[in-house]
Coordinates of C-alpha atoms in Angstrom, one line a residue:
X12 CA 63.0 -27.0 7.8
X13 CA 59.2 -26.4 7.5
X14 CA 57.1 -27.7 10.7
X15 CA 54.1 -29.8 10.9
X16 CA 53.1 -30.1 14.1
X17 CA 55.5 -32.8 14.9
X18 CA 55.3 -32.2 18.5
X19 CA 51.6 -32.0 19.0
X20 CA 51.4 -33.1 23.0
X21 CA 48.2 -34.4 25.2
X22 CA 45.8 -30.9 25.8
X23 CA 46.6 -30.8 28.9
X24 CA 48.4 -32.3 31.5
X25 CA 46.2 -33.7 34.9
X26 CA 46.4 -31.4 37.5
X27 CA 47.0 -32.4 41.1
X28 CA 44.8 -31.0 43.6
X29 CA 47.1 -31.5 46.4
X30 CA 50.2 -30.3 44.8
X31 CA 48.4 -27.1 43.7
X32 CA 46.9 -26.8 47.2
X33 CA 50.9 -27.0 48.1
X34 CA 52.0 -24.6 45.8
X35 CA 49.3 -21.9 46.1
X36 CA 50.3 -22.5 50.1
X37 CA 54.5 -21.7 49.4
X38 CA 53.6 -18.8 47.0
X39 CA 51.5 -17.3 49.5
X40 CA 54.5 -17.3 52.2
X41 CA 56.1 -14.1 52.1
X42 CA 58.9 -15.5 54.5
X43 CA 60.9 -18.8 54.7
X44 CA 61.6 -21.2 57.6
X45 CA 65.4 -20.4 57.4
X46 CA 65.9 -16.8 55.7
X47 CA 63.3 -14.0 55.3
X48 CA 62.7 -12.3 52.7
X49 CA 64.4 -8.9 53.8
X50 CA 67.5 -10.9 54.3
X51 CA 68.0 -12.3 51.0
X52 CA 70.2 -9.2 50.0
X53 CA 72.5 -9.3 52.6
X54 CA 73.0 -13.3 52.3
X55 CA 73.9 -13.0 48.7
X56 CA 75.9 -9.7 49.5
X57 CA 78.0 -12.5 52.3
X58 CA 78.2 -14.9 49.5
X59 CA 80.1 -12.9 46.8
X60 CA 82.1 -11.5 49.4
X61 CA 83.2 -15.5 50.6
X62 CA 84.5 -16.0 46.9
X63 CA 86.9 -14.3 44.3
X64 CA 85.1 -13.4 41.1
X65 CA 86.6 -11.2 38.2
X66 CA 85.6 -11.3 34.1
X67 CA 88.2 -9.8 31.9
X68 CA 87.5 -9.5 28.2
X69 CA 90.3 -11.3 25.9
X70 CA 90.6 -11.4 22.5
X71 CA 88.5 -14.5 20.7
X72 CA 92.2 -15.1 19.5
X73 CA 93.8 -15.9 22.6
X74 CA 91.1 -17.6 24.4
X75 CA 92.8 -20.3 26.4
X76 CA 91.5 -23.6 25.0
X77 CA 89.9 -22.6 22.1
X78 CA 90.6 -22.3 18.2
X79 CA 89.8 -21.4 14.6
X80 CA 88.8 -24.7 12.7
X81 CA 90.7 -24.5 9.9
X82 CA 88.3 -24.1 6.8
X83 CA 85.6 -23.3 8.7
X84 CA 86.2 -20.5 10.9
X85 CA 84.1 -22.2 13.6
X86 CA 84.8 -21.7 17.3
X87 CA 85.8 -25.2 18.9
X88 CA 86.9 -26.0 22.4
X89 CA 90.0 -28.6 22.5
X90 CA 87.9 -31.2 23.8
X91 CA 84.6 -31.4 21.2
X92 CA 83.0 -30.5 24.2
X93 CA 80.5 -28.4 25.5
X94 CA 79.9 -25.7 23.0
X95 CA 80.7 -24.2 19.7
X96 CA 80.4 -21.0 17.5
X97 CA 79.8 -21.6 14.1
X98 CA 77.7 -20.1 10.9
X99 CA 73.7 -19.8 10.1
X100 CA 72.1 -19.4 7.1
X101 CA 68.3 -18.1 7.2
X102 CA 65.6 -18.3 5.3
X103 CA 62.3 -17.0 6.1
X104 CA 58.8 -17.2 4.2
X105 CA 57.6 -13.7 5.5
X106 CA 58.5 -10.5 7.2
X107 CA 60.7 -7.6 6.6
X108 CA 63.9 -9.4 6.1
X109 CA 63.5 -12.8 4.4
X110 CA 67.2 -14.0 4.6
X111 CA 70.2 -13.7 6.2
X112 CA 73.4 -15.0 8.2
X113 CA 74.7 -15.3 11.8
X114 CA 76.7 -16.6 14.3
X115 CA 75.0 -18.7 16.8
X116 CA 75.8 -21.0 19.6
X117 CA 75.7 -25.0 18.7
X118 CA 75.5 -27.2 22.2
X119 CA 74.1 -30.5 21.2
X120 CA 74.1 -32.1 24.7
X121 CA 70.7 -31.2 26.9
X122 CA 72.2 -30.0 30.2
X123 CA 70.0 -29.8 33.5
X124 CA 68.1 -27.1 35.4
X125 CA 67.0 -28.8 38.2
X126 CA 64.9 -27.5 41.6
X127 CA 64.6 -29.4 44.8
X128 CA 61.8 -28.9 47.0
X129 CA 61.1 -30.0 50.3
X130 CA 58.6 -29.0 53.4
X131 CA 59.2 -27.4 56.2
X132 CA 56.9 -26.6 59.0
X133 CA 54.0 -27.7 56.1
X134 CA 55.5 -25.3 53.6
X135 CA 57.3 -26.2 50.1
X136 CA 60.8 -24.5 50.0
X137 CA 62.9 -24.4 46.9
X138 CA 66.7 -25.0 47.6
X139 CA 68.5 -22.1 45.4
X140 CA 72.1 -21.7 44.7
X141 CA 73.7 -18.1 44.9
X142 CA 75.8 -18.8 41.8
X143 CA 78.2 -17.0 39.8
X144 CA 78.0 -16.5 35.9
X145 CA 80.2 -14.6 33.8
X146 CA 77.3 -12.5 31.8
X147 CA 75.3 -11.3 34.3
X148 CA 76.0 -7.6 35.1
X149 CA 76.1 -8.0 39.0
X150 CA 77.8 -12.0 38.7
X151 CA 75.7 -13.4 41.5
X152 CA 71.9 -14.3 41.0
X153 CA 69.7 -17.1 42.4
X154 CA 70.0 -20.3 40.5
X155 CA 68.2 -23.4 40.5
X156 CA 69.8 -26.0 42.8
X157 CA 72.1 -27.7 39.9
X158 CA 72.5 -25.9 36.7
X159 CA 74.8 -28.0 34.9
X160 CA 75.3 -29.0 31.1
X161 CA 76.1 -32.5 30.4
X162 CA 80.0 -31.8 29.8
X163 CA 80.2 -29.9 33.8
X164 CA 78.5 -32.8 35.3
X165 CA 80.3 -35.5 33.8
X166 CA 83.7 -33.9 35.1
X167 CA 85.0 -33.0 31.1
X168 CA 86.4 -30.0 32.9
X169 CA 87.8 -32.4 35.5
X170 CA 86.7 -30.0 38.5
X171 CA 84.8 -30.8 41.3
X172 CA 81.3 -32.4 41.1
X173 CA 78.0 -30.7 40.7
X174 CA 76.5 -30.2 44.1
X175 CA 72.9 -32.4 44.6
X176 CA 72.9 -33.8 41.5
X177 CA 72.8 -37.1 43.2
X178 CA 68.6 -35.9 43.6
X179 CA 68.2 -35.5 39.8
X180 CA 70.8 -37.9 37.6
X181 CA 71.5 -40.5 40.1
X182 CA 69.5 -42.9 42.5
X183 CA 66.8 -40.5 43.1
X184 CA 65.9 -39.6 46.9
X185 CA 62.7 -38.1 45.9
X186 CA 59.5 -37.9 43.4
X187 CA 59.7 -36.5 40.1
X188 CA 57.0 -33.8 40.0
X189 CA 58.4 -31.7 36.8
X190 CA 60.7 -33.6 34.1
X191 CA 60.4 -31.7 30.6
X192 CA 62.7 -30.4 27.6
X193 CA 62.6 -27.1 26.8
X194 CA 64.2 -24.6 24.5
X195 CA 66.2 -21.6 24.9
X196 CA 66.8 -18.8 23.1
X197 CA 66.6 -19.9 19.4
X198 CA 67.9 -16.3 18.4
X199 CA 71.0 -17.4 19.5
X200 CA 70.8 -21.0 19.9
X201 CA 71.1 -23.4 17.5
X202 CA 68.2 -26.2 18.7
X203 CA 69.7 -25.9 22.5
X204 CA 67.3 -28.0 25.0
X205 CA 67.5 -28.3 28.8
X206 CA 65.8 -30.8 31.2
X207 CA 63.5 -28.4 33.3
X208 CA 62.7 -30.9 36.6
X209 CA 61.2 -30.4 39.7
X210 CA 62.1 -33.1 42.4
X211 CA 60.7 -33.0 46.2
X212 CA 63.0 -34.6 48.8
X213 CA 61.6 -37.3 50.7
X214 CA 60.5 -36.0 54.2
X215 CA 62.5 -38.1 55.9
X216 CA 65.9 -37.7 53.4
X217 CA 68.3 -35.2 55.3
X218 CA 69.3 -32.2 52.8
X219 CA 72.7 -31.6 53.3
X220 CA 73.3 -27.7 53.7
X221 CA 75.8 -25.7 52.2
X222 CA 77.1 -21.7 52.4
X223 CA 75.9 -21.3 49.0
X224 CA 72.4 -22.6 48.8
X225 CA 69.4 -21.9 51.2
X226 CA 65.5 -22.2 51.2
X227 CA 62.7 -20.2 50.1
X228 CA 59.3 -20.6 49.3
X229 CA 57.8 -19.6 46.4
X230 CA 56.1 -16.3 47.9
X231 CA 59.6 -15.0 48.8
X232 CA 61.0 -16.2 45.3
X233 CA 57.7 -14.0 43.7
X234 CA 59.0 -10.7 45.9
X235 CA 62.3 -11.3 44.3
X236 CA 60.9 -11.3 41.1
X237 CA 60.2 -8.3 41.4
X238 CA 63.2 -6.7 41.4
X239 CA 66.0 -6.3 38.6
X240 CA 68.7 -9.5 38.4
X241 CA 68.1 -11.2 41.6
X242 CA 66.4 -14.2 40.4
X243 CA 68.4 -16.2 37.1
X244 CA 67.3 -16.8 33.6
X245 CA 67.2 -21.1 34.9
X246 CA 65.9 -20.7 37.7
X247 CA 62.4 -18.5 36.2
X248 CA 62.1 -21.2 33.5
X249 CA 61.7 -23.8 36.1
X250 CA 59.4 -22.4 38.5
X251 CA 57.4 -22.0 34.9
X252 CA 57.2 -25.3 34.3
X253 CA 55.8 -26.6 37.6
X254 CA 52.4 -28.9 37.4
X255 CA 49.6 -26.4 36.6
X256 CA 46.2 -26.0 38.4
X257 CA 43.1 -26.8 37.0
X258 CA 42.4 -24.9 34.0
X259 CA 40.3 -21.6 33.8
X260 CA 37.0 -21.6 32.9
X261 CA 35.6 -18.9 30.2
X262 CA 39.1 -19.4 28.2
X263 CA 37.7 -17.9 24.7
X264 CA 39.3 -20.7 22.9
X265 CA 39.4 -24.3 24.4
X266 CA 42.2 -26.0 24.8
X267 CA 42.0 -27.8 21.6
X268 CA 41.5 -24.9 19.5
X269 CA 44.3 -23.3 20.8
X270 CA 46.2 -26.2 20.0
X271 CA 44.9 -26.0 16.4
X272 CA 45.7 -22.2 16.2
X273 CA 49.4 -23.0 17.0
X274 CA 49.6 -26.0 14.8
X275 CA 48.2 -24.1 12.1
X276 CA 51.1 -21.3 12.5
X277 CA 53.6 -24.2 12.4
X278 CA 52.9 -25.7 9.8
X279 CA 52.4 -22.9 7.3
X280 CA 56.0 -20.8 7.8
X281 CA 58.5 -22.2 5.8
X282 CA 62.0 -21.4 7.4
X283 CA 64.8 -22.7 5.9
X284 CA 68.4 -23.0 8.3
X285 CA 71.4 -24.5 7.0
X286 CA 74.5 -24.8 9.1
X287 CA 77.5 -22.8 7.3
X288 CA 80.9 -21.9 8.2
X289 CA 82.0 -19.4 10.2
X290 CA 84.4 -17.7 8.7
X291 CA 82.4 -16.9 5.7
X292 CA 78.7 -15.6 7.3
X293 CA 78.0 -12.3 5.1
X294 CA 77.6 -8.9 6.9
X295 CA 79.3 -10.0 10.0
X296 CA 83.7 -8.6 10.1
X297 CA 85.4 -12.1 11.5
X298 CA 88.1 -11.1 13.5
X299 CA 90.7 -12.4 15.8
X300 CA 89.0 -10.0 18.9
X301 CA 85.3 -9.9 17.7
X302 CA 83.3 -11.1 15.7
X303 CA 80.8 -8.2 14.8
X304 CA 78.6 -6.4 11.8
X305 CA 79.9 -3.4 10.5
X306 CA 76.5 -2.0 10.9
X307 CA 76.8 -2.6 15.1
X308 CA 73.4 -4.2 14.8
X309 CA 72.1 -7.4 17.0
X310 CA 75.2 -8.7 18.9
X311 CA 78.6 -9.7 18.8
X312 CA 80.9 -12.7 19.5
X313 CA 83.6 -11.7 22.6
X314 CA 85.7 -13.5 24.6
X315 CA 86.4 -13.7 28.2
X316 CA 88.7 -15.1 31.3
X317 CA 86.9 -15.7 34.4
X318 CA 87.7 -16.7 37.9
X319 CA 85.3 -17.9 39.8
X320 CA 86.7 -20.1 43.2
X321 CA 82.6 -20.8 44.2
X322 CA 81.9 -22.9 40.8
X323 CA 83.4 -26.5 40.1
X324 CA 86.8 -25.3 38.1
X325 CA 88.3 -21.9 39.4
X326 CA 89.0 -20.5 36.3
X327 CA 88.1 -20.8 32.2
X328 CA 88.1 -18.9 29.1
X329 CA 85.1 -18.8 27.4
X330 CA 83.0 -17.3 24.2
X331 CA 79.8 -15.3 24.8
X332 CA 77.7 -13.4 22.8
X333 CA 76.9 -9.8 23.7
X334 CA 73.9 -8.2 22.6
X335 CA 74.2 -4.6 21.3
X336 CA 71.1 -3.2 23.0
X337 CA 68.5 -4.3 26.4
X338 CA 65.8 -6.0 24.7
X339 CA 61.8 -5.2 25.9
X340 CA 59.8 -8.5 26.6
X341 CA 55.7 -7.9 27.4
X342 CA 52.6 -9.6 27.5
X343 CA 49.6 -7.3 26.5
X344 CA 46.8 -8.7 27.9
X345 CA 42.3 -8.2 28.2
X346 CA 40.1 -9.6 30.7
X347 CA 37.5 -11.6 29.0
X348 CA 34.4 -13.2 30.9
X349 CA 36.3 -12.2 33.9
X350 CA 39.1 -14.2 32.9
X351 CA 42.8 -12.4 31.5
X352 CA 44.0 -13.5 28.1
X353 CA 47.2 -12.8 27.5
X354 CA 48.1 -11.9 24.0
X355 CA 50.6 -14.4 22.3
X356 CA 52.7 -14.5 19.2
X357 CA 53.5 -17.4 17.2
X358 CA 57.3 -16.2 16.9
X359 CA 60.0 -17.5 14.0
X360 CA 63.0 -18.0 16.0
X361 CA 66.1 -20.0 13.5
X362 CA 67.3 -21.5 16.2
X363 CA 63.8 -23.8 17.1
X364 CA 63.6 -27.2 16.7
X365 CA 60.3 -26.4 15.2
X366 CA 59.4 -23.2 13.2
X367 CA 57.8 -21.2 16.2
X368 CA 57.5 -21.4 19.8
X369 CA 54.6 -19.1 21.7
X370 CA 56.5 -15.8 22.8
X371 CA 55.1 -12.8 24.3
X372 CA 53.2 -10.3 22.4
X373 CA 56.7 -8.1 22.1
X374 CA 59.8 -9.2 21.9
X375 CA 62.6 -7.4 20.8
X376 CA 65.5 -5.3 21.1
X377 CA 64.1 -1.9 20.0
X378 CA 67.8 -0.9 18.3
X379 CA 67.6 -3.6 15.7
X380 CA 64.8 -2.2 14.1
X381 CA 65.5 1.6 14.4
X382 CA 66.3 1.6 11.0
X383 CA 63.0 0.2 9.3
X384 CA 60.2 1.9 8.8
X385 CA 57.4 1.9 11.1
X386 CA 55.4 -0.7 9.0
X387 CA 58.1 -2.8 9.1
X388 CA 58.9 -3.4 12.8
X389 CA 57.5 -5.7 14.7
X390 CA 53.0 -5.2 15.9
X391 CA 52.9 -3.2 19.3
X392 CA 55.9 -2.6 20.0
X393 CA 55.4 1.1 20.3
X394 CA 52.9 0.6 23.0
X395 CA 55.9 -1.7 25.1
X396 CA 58.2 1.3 24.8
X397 CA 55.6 3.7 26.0
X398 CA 52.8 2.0 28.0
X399 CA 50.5 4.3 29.9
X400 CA 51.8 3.9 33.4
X401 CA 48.7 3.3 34.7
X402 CA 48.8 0.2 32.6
X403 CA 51.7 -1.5 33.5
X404 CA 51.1 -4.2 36.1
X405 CA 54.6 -5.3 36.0
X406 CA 58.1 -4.1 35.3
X407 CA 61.6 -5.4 36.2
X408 CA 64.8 -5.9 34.1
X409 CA 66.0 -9.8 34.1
X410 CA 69.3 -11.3 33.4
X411 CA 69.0 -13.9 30.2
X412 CA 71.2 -16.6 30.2
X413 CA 74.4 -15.5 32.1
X414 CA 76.8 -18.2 31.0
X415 CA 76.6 -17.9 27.6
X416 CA 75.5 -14.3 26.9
X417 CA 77.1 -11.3 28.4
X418 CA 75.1 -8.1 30.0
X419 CA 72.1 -9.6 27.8
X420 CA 68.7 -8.1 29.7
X421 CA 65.7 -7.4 28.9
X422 CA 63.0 -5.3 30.4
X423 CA 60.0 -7.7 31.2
X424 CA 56.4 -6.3 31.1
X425 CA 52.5 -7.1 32.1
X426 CA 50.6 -4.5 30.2
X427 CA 46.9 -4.2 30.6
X428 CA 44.7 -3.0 27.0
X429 CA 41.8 -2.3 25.3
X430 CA 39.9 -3.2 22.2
X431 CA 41.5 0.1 20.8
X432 CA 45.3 -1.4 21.6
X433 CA 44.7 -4.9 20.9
X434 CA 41.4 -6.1 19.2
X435 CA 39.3 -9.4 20.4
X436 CA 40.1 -10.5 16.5
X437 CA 44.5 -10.0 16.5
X438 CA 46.4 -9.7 13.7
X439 CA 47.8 -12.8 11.8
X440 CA 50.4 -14.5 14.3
X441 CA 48.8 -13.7 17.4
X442 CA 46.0 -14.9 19.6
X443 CA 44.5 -15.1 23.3
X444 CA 45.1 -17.4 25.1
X445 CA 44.8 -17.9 29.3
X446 CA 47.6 -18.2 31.7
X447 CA 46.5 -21.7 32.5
X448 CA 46.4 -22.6 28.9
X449 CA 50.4 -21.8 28.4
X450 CA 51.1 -23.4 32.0
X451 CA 49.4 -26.7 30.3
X452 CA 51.8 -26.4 27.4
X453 CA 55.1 -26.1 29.3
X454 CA 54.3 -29.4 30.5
X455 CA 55.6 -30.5 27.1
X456 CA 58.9 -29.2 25.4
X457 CA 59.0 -26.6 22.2
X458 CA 55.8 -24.9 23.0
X459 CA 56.2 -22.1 25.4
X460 CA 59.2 -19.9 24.8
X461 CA 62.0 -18.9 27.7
X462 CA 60.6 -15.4 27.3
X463 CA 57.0 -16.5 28.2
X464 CA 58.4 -18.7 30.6
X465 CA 60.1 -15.6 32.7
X466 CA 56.9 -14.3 32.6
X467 CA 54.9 -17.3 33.7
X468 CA 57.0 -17.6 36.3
X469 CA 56.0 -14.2 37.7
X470 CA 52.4 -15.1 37.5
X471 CA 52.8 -18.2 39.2
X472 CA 55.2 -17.1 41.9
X473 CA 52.9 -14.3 42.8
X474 CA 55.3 -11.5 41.3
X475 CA 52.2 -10.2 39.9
X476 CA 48.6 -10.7 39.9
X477 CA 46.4 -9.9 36.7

């Protein structure tokens, strides 16, 4: 698969004055009409107490529901529905390692991630779900208001239906503001894409409540943000997506030569990915309670049962991949002409629809490259493992995507530099680009990685300030 700019979008989408105005007013309210702030904890600390949750590792073997394809070795639910585990084969034009094999996740249907807003006393509030997931270290994190692949909300499972959904797949009580594709983690998805939308209630439409959801503005969401798994991998890649303001002025490149930078990158990797079965992926030990390399690198393939009496079924077995180490995510950035750059990377992922995505200057899981030497691994990432502390404008450990991946975090960073760390010229791969130029581009799908995203999201919740 070699890209060519196939996706190439309008520069930049039109910003509206008075839904910025709105915004800017929501993420500058530290406390919401219904909860504050403060009391966040102790709501979500009443909600997991309401339910019955346990996760109990099985073997991939005797997962309820699912089975070896004969042949293939490929991990298939009974119904051909919602996801699968099969083989990747990888080749890449450049780098360290040109080739190699995986397993990765295959889930063809786009599900949604969905927010609904509405005002109250002249303030936008986000409705937010305390919601269970069977990676996430502490369960219960803040999720958009439906998080739902196409197989959950068309009742495959035959549970109950998916809570509001009625606002963003059926006769629609409200106005789009947000309705784009975007990608998810293409190390370990295989071309995965989820509608990110934004939908305001009508100010007259009565929000039904419920024990599990409640409102907050975009301030209190930013303060939350700020601390380790509160706020969910779905819910961070929506609030990046939202309509941007008006762009920055003194960007060093405009908007159209960014866009030529990135089309450039592109089109020039060649990566080759083939689909391959399971059972026969080199370097990885395919077993009936694992799937894992001998070498204990990356991640591995487990199984789990979950009960869960808050979500639509109250109980499924499931795959998920574990990663073997907590990855480090940062965006170095300069102030130029008074204006920060962040630095981006034109990042390779096989799992892309398209070649590369913009990701953040680091990102990686610093075990997976232990054993390379120095030239090898990947540009600053020395300086993310050991920032001068009084250069790190941000810090917190987030969840990734909680039902699909288990314990997977990864320490998300803001790190001011200088010319010394991070020259006005970067290395091949890399260049600067403003915070309002990436908000343009996640108006449009395949641009703007998850990882960027969870860090646009902290910029434009107020989580930190550059």
């Amino acid at each position: 698969m070699t890209g060519a700019g196939l996706l190439a979008p309008p520069l930049r989408r039109r910003a509206d004055p008075d839904l910025t105005a709105r915004l800017a007013r929501s993420a500058a309210t530290a406390d919401g009409h219904f909860l504050s702030t403060a009391d966040v904890d102790a709501w979500l600390a009443g909600r997991a107490r309401a339910h019955r949750f346990r996760v109990d590792r099985v073997p991939l073997g005797r997962l309820d529901g699912w089975s070896f394809t004969e042949g293939t070795g490929d991990l298939v639910h009974h119904t051909g529905r919602f996801f699968s585990v099969e083989g990747l084969s990888v080749s890449v034009g450049e780098g360290p390692v040109r080739g190699w094999q995986q397993p990765i996740i295959r889930q063809p249907e786009a599900g949604i991630l969905g927010l609904l807003a509405k005002e109250f006393d002249g303030v936008l509030h986000f409705l937010m779900q305390a919601k269970m997931e069977p990676g996430n270290r502490n369960l219960l994190q803040l999720s958009p208001t439906v998080q739902a692949t196409r197989s959950n909300y068309t009742a495959v499972h035959r549970g109950s239906p998916v809570r509001y959904l009625e606002y963003f797949a059926g006769a629609r009580r409200g106005r789009v503001l947000t309705d784009v594709l975007q990608s998810e983690h293409g190390s370990w998805f295989f071309r995965k894409s989820n509608r990110n939308m934004l939908v305001e209630a009508d100010a007259d439409t009565d929000v039904p409540p419920h024990d599990d959801f409640c409102w907050l503005t975009l301030g209190q969401l930013g303060r939350l943000l700020r601390r380790d798994n509160v706020v969910n991998m779905d819910s961070r890649t929506v609030l990046a997506c939202f309509p941007p303001p008006a762009p920055d002025e003194g960007a060093l490149l405009t908007d159209a030569e960014l866009q030529s930078w990135f089309t450039v990158e592109r089109s020039r990797h060649d990566v080759d990915v083939r689909r391959v079965p399971l059972a026969g992926i080199r370097d990885w030990r395919h077993g009936d309670d694992v799937i894992e390399r001998a070498d204990g690198r990356y991640f591995r393939v487990v199984g789990v049962r979950v009960r869960a009496d808050s979500r639509e079924v109250g109980g499924w077995d499931q795959p998920l991949i574990e990663p073997t180490g907590t990855g480090v995510t940062a965006f170095l950035y300069r102030t130029f002409r008074g204006v920060p750059h962040l630095l981006v990377n034109a990042k390779v992922e096989a799992g892309f629809l398209d070649t590369v995505e913009i990701a953040p200057t680091v990102q990686a899981t610093p075990g997976n490259w232990a054993h390379l030497p120095a030239r090898d691994r990947p540009p600053f990432l020395g300086l993310a493992l050991d920032p001068p502390a009084d250069r790190v404008r941000y810090a917190a450990v987030h969840a990734e995507e909680g039902g699909r991946f288990l314990n997977a975090e990864s320490r998300y960073m803001f790190i001011e530099t200088g010319e010394a760390e991070t020259p006005l010229t970067p290395p091949p791969g890399y260049q600067w680009a403003t915070p309002a130029q990436l908000r343009a581009l996640t108006g449009h799908g395949h641009y703007v990685n998850v990882q960027a995203r969870t860090l646009l999201a902290c910029l434009d919740t107020g989580a930190v300030r550059l």
